[in-house]
Coordinates of C-alpha atoms and ligand atoms in Angstrom, one line a residue:
X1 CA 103.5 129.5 134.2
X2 CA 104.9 131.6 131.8
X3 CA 103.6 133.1 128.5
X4 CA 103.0 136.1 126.3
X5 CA 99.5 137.9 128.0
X6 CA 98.2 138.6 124.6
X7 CA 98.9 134.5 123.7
X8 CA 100.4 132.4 121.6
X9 CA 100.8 132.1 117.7
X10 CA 100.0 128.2 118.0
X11 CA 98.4 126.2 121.0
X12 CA 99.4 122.3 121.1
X13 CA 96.7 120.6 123.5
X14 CA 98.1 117.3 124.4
X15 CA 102.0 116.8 125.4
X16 CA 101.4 113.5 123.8
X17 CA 103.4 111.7 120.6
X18 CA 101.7 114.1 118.0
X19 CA 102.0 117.0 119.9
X20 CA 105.3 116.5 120.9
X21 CA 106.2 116.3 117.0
X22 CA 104.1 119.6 116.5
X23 CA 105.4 121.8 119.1
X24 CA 109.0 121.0 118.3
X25 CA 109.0 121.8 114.4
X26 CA 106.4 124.5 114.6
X27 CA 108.8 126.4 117.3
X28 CA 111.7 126.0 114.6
X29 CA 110.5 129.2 113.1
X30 CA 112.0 131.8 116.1
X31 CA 109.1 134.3 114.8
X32 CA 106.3 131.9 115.5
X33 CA 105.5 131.4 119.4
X34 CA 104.6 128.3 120.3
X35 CA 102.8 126.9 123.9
X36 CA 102.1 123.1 124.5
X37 CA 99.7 122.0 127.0
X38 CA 99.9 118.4 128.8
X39 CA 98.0 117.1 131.6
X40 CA 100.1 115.0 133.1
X41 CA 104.0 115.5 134.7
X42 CA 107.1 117.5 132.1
X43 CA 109.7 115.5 134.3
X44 CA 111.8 118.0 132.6
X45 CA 115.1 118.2 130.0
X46 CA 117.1 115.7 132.2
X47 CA 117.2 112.1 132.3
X48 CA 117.9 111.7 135.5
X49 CA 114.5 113.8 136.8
X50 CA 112.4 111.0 135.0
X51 CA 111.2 107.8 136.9
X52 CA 113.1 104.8 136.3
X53 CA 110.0 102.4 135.4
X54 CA 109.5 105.4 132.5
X55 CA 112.8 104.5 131.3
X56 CA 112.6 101.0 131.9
X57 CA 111.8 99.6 128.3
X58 CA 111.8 96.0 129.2
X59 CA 108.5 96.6 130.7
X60 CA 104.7 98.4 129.7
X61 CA 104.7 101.0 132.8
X62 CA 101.4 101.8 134.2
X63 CA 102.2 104.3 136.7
X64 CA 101.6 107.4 134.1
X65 CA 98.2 106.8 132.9
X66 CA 94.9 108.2 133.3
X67 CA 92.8 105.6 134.8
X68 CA 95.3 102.8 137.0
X69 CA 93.2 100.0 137.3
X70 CA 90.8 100.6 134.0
X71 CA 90.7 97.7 131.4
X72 CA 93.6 97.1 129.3
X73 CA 91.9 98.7 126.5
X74 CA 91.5 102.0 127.9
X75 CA 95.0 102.3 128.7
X76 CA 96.2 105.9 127.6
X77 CA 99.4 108.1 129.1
X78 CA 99.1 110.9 130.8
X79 CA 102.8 112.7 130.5
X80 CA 104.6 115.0 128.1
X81 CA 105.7 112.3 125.7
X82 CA 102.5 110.3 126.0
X83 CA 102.1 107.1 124.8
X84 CA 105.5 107.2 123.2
X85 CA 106.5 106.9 127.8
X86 CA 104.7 104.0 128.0
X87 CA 104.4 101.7 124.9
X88 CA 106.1 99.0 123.5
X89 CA 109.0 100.5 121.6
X90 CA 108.4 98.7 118.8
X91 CA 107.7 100.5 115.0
X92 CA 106.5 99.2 112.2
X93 CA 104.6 100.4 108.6
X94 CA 101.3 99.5 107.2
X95 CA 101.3 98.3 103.4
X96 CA 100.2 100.2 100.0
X97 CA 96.5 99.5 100.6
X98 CA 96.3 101.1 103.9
X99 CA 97.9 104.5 102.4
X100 CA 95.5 103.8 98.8
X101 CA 92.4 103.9 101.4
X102 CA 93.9 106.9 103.1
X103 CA 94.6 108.8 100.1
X104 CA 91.2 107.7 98.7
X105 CA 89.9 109.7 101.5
X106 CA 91.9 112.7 101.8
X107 CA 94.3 113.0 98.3
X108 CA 97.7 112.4 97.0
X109 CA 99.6 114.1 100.5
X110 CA 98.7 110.6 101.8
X111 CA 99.9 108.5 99.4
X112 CA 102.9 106.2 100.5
X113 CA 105.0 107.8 98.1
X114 CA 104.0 111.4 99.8
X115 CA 104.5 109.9 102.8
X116 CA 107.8 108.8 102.7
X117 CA 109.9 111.6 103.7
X118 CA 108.3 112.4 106.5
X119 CA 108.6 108.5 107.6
X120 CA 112.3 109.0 107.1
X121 CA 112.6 112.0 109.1
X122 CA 110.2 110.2 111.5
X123 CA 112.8 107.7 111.6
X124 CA 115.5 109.7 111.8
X125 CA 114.3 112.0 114.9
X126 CA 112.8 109.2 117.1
X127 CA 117.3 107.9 116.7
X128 CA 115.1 104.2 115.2
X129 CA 117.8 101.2 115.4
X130 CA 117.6 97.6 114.3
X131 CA 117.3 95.5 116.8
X132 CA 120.9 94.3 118.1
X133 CA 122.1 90.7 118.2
X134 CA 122.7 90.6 121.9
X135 CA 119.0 91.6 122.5
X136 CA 117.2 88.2 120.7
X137 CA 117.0 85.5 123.3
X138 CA 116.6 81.6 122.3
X139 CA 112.4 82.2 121.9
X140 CA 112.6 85.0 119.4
X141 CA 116.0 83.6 117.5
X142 CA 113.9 80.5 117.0
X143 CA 110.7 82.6 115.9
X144 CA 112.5 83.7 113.4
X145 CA 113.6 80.0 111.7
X146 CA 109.7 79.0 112.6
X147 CA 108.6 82.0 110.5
X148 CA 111.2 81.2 108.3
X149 CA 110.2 77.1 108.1
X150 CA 106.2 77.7 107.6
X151 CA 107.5 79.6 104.1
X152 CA 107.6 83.5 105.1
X153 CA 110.0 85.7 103.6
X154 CA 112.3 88.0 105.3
X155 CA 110.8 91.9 105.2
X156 CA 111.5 95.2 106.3
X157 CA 108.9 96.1 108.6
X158 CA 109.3 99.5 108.7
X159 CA 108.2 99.6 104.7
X160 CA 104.8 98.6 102.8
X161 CA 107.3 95.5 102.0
X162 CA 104.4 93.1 102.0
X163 CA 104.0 89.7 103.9
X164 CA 106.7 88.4 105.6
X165 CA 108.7 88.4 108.9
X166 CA 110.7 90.6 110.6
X167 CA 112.4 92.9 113.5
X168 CA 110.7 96.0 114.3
X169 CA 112.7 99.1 115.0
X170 CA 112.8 100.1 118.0
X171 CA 113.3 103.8 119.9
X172 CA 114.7 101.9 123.0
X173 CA 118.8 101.9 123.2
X174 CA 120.1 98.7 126.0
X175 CA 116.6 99.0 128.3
X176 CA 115.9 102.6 127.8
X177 CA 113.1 104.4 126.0
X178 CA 113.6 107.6 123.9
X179 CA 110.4 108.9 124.0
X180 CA 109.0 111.5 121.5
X181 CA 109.9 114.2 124.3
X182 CA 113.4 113.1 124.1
X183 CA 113.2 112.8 120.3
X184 CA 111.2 116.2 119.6
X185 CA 111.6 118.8 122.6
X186 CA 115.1 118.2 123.7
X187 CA 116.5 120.6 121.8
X188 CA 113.3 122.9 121.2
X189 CA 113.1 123.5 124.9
X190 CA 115.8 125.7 125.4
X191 CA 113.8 127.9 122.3
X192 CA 112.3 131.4 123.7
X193 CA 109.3 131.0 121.7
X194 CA 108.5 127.6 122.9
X195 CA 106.4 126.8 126.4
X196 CA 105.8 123.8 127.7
X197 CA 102.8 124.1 130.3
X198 CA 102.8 120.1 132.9
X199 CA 100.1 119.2 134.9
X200 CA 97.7 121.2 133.1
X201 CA 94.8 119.5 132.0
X202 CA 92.2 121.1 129.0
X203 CA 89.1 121.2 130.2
X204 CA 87.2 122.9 127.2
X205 CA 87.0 125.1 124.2
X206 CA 85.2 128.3 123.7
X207 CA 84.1 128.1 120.2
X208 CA 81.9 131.3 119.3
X209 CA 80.6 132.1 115.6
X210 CA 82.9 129.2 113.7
X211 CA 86.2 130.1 115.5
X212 CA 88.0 129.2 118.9
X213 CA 88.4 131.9 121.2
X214 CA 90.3 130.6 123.8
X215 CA 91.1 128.0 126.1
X216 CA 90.5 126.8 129.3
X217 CA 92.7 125.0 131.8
X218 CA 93.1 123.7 135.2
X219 CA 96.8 124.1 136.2
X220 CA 97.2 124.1 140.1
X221 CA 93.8 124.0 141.0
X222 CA 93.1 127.3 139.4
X223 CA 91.4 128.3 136.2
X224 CA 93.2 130.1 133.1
X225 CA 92.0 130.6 129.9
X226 CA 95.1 130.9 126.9
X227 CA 94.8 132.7 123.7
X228 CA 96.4 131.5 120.3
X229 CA 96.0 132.4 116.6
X230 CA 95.2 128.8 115.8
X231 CA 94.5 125.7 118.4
X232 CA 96.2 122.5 117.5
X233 CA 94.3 119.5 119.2
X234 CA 96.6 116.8 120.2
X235 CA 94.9 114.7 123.5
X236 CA 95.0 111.0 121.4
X237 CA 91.9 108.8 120.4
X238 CA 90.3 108.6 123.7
X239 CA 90.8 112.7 124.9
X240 CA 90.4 114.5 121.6
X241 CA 86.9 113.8 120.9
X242 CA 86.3 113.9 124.7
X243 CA 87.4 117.5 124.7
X244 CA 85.6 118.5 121.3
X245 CA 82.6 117.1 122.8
X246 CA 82.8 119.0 125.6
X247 CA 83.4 122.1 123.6
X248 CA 80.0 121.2 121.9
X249 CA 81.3 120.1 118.8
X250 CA 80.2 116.3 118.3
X251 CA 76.7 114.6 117.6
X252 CA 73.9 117.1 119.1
X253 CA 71.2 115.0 120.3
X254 CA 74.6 113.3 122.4
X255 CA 75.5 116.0 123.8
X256 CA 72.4 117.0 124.7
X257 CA 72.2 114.0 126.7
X258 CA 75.2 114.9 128.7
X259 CA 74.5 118.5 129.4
X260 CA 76.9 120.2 126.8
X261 CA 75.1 123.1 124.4
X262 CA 75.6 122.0 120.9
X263 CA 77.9 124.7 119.0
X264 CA 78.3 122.1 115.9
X265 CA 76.6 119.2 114.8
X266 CA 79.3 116.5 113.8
X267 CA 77.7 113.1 114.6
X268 CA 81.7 111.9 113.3
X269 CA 83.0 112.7 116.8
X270 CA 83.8 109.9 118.8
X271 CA 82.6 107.7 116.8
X272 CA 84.6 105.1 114.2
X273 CA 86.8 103.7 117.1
X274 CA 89.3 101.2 115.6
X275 CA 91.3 99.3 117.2
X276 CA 93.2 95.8 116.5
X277 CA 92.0 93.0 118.9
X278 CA 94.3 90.1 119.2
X279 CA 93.7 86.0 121.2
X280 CA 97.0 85.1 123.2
X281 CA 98.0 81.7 122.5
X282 CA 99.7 80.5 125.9
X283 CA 102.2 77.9 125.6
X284 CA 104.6 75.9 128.4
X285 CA 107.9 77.0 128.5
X286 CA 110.0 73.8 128.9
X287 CA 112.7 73.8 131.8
X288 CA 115.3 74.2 129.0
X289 CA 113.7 77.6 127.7
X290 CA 112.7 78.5 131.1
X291 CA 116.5 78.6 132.1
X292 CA 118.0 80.1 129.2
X293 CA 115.2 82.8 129.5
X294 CA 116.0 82.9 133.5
X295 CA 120.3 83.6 131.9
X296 CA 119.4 86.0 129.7
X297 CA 117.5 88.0 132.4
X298 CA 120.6 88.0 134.5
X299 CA 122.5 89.3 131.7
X300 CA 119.8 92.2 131.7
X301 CA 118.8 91.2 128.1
X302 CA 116.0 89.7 128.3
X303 CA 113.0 91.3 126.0
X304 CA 109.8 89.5 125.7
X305 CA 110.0 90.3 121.8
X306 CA 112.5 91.1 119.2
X307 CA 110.5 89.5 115.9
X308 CA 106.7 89.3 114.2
X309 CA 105.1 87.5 111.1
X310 CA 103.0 89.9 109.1
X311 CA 100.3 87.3 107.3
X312 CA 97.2 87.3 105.0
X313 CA 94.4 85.5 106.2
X314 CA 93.0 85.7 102.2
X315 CA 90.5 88.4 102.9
X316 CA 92.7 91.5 102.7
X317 CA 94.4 92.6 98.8
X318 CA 96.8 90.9 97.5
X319 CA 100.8 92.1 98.6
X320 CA 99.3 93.1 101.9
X321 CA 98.7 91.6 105.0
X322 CA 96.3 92.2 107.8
X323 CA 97.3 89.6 110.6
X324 CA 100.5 90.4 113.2
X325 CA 101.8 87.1 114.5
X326 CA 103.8 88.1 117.7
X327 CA 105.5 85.1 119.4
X328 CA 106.6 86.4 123.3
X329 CA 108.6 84.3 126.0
X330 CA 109.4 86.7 129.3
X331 CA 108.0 88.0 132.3
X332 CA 103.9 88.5 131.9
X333 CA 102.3 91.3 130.8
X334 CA 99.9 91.3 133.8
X335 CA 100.2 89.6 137.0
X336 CA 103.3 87.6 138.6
X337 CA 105.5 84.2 138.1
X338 CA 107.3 82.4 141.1
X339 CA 111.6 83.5 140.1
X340 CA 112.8 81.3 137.5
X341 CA 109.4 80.8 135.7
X342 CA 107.9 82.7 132.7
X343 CA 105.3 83.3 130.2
X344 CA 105.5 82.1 126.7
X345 CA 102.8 81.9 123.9
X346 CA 102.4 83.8 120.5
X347 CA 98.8 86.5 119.5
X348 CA 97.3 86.7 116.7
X349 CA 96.3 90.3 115.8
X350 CA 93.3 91.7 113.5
X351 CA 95.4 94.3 111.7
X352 CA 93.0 95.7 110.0
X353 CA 89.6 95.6 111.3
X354 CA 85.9 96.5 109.9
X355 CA 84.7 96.6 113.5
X356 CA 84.1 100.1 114.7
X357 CA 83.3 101.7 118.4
X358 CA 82.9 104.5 120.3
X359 CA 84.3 107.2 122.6
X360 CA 81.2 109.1 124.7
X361 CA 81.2 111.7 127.1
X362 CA 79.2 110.4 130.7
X363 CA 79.3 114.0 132.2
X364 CA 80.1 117.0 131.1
X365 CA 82.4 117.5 133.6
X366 CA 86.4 116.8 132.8
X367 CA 87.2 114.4 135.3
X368 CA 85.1 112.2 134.2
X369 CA 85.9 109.6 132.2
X370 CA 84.9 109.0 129.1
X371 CA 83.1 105.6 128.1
X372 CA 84.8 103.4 126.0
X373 CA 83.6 100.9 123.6
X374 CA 86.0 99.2 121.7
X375 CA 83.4 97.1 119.7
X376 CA 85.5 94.2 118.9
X377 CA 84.2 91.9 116.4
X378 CA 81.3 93.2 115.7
X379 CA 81.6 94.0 112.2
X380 CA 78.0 92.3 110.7
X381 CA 79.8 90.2 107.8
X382 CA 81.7 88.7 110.7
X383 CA 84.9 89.1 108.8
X384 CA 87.0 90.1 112.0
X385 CA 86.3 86.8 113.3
X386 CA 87.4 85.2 110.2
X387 CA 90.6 86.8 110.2
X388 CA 91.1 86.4 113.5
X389 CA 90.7 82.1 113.3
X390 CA 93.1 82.5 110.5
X391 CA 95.5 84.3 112.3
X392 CA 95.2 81.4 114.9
X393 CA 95.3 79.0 112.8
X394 CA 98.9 80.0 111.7
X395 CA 99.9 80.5 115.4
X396 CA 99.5 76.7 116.3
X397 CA 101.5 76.1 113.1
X398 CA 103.8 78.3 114.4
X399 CA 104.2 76.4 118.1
X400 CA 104.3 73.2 116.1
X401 CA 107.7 74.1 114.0
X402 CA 110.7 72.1 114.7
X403 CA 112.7 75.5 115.7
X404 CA 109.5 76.6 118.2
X405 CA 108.2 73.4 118.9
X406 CA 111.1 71.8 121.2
X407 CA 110.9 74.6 123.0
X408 CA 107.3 74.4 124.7
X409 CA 105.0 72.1 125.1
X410 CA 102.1 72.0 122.3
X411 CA 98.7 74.3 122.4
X412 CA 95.9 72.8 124.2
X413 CA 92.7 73.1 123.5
X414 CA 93.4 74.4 119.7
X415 CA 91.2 77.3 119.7
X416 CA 91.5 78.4 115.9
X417 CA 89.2 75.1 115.5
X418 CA 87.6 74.4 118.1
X419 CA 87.1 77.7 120.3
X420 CA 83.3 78.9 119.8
X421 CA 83.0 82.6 118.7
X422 CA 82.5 83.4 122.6
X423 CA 85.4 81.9 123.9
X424 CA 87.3 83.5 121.7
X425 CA 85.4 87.0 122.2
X426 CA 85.7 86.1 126.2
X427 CA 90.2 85.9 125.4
X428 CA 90.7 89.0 123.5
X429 CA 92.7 91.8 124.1
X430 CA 94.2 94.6 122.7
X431 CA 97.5 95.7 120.7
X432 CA 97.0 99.5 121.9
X433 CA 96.5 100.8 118.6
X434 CA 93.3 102.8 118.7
X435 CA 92.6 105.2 115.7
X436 CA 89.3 107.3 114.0
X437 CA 87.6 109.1 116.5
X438 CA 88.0 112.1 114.6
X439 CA 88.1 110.8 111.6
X440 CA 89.6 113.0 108.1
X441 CA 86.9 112.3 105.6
X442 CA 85.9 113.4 102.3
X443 CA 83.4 117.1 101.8
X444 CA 80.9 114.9 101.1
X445 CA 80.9 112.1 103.8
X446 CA 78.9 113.5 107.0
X447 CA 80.5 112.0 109.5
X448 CA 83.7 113.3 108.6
X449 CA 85.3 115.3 111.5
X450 CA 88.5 117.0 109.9
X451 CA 89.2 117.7 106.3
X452 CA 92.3 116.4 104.1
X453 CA 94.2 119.4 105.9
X454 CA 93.1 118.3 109.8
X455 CA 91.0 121.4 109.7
X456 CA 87.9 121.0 111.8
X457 CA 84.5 121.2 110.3
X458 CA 83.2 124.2 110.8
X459 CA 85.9 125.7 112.5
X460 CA 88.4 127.9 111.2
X461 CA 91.4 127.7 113.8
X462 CA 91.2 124.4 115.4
X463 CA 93.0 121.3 113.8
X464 CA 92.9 117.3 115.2
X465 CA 96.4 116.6 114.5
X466 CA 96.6 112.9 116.9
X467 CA 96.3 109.3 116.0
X468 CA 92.2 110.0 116.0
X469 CA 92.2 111.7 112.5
X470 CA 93.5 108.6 110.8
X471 CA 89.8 107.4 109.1
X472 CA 91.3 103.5 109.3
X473 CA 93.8 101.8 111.3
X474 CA 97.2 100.6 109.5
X475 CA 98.0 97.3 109.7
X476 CA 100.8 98.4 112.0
X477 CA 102.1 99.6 115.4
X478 CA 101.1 103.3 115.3
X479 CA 103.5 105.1 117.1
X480 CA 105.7 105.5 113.6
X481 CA 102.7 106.3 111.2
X482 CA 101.6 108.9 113.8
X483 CA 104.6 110.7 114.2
X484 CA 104.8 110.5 110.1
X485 CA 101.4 112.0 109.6
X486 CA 102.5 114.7 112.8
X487 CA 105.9 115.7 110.7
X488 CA 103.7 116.0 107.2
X489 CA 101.1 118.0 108.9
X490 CA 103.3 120.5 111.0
X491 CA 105.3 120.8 106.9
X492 CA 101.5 122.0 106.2
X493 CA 101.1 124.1 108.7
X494 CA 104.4 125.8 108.2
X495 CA 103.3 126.2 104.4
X496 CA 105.8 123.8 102.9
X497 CA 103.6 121.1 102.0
Ligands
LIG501 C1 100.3 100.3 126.4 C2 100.6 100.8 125.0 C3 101.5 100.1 124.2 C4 101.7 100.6 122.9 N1 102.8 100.0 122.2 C5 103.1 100.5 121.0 C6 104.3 100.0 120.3 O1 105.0 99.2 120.8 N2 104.5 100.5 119.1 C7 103.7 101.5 118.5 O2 104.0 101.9 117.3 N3 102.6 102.0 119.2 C8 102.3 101.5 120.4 N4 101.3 102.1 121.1 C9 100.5 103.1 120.4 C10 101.2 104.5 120.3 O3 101.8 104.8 121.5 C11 100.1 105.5 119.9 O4 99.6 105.2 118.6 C12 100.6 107.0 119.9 O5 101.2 107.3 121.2 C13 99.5 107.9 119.6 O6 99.9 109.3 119.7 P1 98.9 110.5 120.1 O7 99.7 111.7 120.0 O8 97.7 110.3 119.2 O9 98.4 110.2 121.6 P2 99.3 110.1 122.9 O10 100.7 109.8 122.7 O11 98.5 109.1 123.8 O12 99.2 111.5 123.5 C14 98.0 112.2 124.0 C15 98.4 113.2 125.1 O13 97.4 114.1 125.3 C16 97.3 114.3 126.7 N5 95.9 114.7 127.0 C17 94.8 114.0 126.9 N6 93.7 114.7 127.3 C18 94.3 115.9 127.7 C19 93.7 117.1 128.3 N7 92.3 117.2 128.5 N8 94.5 118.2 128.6 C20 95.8 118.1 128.4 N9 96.4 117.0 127.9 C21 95.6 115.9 127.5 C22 97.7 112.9 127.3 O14 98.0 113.1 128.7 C23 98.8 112.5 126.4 O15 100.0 112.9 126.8 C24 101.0 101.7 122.4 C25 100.1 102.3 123.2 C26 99.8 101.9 124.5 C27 98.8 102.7 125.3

């Protein structure tokens, strides 16, 4: 390990997508030193150092992770790039009301129109491309005429275009992922004021008298504690709050519980978990699709995806949507099919959900992890569930097309009408979208963990600068918004914003 003795101007904790983004403008500035700090592996500047089934964007690895066989919903990398190593390549933009509720919260910086250039340079850094023509197979060429047929209109779904369907962008080019360590640090690594710091994991703050002091990390079995002028906290929606907690900043009596002295009351932390739970439709492929799936796999072009349908179920404001309609034919997500044979069906996804959870420390100790409760539908009006039948409603519409419909045999059991509220609760899973555990909020709101700036309550060097400062989830893939909201914060930090 390498470093200046009396520290660094700026400490990045988390290698992941935000702190990639961080530590890679921040270091621009040849005067400012700059150290990033990732748990898991740096597999280094070359592409050839990094696994294969990292690269491999035809598939969700699940090698690089922090718990292997955890639920799908706790599924979190652990690698300098972070999620950006393991997700599915896809970005999207939420609408206008998502960035209205956002700047209702923390002020104009967050409007759409603020946002913009940094979703531009967001785009422009991460090398985003359309999808190419060679890349849509039969299933997701005819998605598009089904989407088309049921009366959606074509969007952009990297705008606030409104309702409609589309292509993503994607940061994969012919099978590989470009990761946000590609994206950000290729470049910055060669900088002498930047260090990057693998296989060191954060175990905990030392906060004293409102200011962090220093740092402590596990790097090679041994101890170290790193010093920096300000402390960037960057470990994601699950290990952000985790590691504040265990710094004693989160709710007391909690933290009491778990054997951690409180140094700040925030009852915010770890709480406001949001997440966008989706029902998989399953359909039968025909032999027909099953075939032309089984060529295009050969080719080495098969992706399970290439188009969505962004939808209103009528309970979100009018030009926005909060329902994803993703239609899938390929190899399945989890588990195996005999050669020849594969998966097709369409989700549904709650886009923008009332339903909060929680992130809670079980032990004070750092290998343990945290638990997780998504709280999925249990918003008291029961709107998530509402949403959610609507959103499966329009999926069996969707199978029943004359462009999808010829294609797979028709949905059984229909479960948008006739699925009780447990069955459906019993077939959700996750998009992999999680937000709010340390949640920006107004002065006045007490559960709000960092101000309009990331600062942290109470704290005068320590920032949340991650996915788990957005105070509501867009009603989009994340990866693009976060890197957006990562590019506007380090033009904040650097005093240009
Ligand atoms: C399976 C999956 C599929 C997804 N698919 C998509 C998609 O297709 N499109 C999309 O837009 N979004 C997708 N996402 C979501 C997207 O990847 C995240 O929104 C984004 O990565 C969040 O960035 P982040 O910086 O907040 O966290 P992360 O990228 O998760 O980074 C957090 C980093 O902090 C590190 N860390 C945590 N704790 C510590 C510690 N104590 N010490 C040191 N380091 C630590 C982690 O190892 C990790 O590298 C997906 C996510 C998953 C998990």
């Amino acid at each position: 390990m390498t470093g200046p003795s009396a520290g660094y101007d700026v400490l990045v904790l988390g290698g992941g997508v935000a702190g990639c983004v961080l530590a890679s403008r921040l270091s621009e500035d040849p005067d400012r030193t700059v150290c990033v700090v990732e748990a898991g592996p740096d597999f280094g500047p070359d592409r050839q150092d990094w696994p294969a089934r990292v690269l491999n964007a035809r598939a969700l690895p699940r090698e690089e992770v922090w718990e292997r066989h955890a639920p799908a919903h706790r599924i979190r990398a652990r690698l300098l790039g972070g999620s950006s190593c393991i997700n599915g390549c896809w970005n999207t933009w939420g609408s206008e009301s998502d960035h209205a509720e956002w700047a209702r919260i923390g002020g104009p910086r967050w409007t759409a129109s603020a946002m913009e250039p940094y979703r531009l340079a967001a785009v422009e850094q991460m090398g985003l491309r359309q999808v190419p023509e060679r890349e849509f197979s039969p299933w997701s060429r005819s998605a598009l005429a089904a989407a088309a047929e049921l009366g959606f209109r074509e969007v952009d779904m990297a705008t606030p275009g409104g309702p409609g369907y589309g292509t993503p962008l994607l940061n994969a080019f012919d099978g590989v992922r470009h990761n946000a360590a590609f994206a950000y640090l290729e470049e910055a690594r060669s900088r002498p004021n930047l260090t990057i710091i693998g296989d060191a994991a954060v175990d905990r703050l030392d906060i004293r008298d409102g200011r962090v002091r220093g740092v402590s990390i596990e790097v090679d079995g041994r101890r170290e504690t790193l010093r920096a002028d300000s402390y960037l906290l960057a470990c994601g929606t699950f290990g952000s709050p985790a590691l504040l907690m265990r710094s004693g900043v989160g709710p007391a009596a909690h933290l009491l519980d778990v054997g951690v002295r409180p140094e700040i009351d925030l009852p915010g932390v770890g709480s406001n978990l949001t997440d966008q739970p989706g029902v998989f439709v399953p359909l039968a492929p025909t032999d027909e699709l099953n075939a032309a799936l089984a060529a295009k796999e050969a080719d080495g072009d098969l992706y399970v995806s290439r188009m969505l349908v962004r939808a209103s179920s009528g309970l979100c404001p009018d030009g926005s949507w909060d329902l994803h309609i993703l239609p899938v034919a390929g190899p399945p997500l989890f588990g195996k099919l005999p050669p020849g044979q594969y998966e097709a069906g369409i989700s549904a996804f709650v886009m923008n959900p009332a339903s909060r959870g929680t992130v809670r420390l079980v032990s004070a100790d750092r290998t343990v992890a945290p638990e997780i409760e998504p709280g999925f539908l249990t918003d008291e009006g029961g709107r998530d569930l509402a949403v959610l039948r609507s959103g499966l409603e329009i999926v069996e519409r969707m199978a029943a097309t004359q462009a999808l419909g010829p294609l797979v045999g028709p949905v059984r059991d229909h479960p948008a009408r006739d699925a009780s509220d447990q069955d459906l609760r019993a077939r959700l899973g996750t998009y992999w979208h999680p937000v709010g555990t340390c949640a920006m909020g107004a002065p006045d709101d007490p559960r709000a963990v960092v101000d309009s700036e990331a600062r942290v309550r109470g704290v005068s060097n320590l920032r949340v600068v991650d996915a788990s400062i957005l105070p509501t989830v867009p009603a989009a893939n994340t990866q693009l918004p976060v890197i957006a909201v990562a590019e506007m914060l380090a033009d904040l930090i650097r005093g240009a914003a």
